[in-house]
Amino acid sequence: VYQVFESVAKKYDIMNDSMTLGIHRVWKDILMHKMNPSPGTLLLDVAGGTGDIAFRFINYVRSVRERQLQRKLKHHQNLSWQEISESYQEDKFKSLGDSQVVVCDINKEMLKVGKQKAQHLGYSEGLSWVLGNAEELPFDDDKFDVYTIAFGIRNVTRIDLALQEAYRVLKPGGRFLCLEFSHVSNPLLSRLYDLYSFQVIPVLGEVIAGDWKSYQYLVESIRRFPPQEELKAMIEDAGFLKVDYQNLNLGIVAIHSGFKL
Amino acid sequence: EEEEEEEEERRYQLYPGHIPTSPLQKALLAAGSAVMALCDPYRHDMVAVLGETTGCLALPNLRDKMKHHPEGHRILQERPRIRLSTLDMARLRGLPDGSLGREYVRFLENNKVSPDTRMPPKFVDDEELAYVIQRYREVHDLMHTLLGMPTNMLGEVVVKWFEAIQTGLPMCVLGAAFGPVRLSARKLQVLATELVPWAIRSGRNASCILNVYYEQRWEQPVESLREEIGIFPPPAIRV
């Protein structure tokens, strides 16, 4: 799996856009809305590679923060200038409001691409990049408010260990969110989806990234991954409660959610 | 279950590096590689893929030409490969000026190219035809030597015209047709008035270039080999 992502890292984003015709961006936006993070949230994004979830998190929290501040300013309209300037200094106008995201990935190349993107797009505050293995996270217990893994868990050899680690590093009350390819039960869509996956995706891999084999692997790994109910049971086994899932695009993708209570 | 899948793939794999593809996949690959090769001329792998996915008529043709020719037949049997590891570069460099071996090495050094950068075939579904296309790729540098063309854009286009006539490979035809798009007006003029007509005449007149066992002819003077094959002397123009 490691070698697959080494060669895949640089063209990862272009391939994602080509394979999903840009829809992966919508899926990730939906994940962020479901998470609905408030400023001050500490997020761990595992297998976060090139930073898609992390950047969305920062954008979301920034806009929530802006609205918060706007509401505060409206509220302050009755105060004197003296009182307003004092409150400005107090607030320490943090645009992120203490929110932080840690991007953890097992692959150096993916992190490198992510860091470059962050620099290019102007993200610096509240963002850190850590090399680590989902099955053995380099973090203490009870640290994070939210744990996400987007299109990463199917590449983990021992999914049960990754889920256990997710449980360990989350604070009590913390939320586990997993965005991943899942199973389509609708027979017609399933056939079209299979046709597209097996006939078109490896070709895209060869033409865009010069790499047929990695994308053939990708399509096969999606088929081998546990379906919605099975994954839900595995998440429950790790100790999470109120586990549920939401199908996107009739099951091509699913968001699983659970809480450490 | 995984082992079963892998074994199944190995049964369909006709040679190392072979990736079996469905007709739909080949069609998509042909279209995709054509577009990509035009957009990004540095994607030599795309040119290779285009050649493999569109060569289904030309390759058997070439193989038959080789089968029915004594030297070509021997090449198909012995499957010689032109690689730095198999070539005795020192010996070739020591051959007299004007000999095939000496001029080939001179060409490699002047243009800073190596025979080892040719892509191995992936999408050809017959292992003998895979060898034929491999042989065509490895002989390409010798074409440059025999035609006296360097590896700049103009030289490559001329060689493509010659190869298009010789092999009928759609990839060569497309390369010959679209290659000139990136040339200046002056070069286009030289191309159209002198080089292409000569390349076409030579291509038509020459016997099949894959039927020459080049590795056994290093000592032969280039001019003599040209005459034997039927390639006309190149026009006296600086390419």
Short mmCIF file of C-alpha atoms in Angstrom, two decimals, chain A residues 198-200 203 206-208 210 212 224, chain B residues 19 21-22 25 32 36 43 46 49 122:
data_model
loop_
_atom_site.label_atom_id
_atom_site.label_comp_id
_atom_site.label_asym_id
_atom_site.label_seq_id
_atom_site.Cartn_x
_atom_site.Cartn_y
_atom_site.Cartn_z
CA PHE A 198 -13.09 -1.32 -13.84
CA GLN A 199 -13.10 0.04 -17.37
CA VAL A 200 -12.46 3.74 -16.94
CA VAL A 203 -7.31 3.96 -17.93
CA GLU A 206 -2.50 5.26 -16.94
CA VAL A 207 -3.22 8.38 -18.97
CA ILE A 208 -3.02 10.98 -16.20
CA GLY A 210 1.20 6.87 -15.95
CA TRP A 212 -2.41 1.63 -14.28
CA ARG A 224 -13.05 -5.69 -0.72
CA ILE B 19 -1.65 -5.83 -18.59
CA THR B 21 -7.29 -5.10 -21.34
CA SER B 22 -10.82 -5.28 -22.66
CA GLN B 25 -10.32 -0.19 -22.16
CA GLY B 32 -6.74 9.22 -23.82
CA MET B 36 -2.31 13.39 -23.59
CA ARG B 43 4.81 12.00 -22.07
CA MET B 46 1.63 7.98 -23.87
CA VAL B 49 0.60 3.32 -25.20
CA LYS B 122 2.08 -3.48 -21.71
#
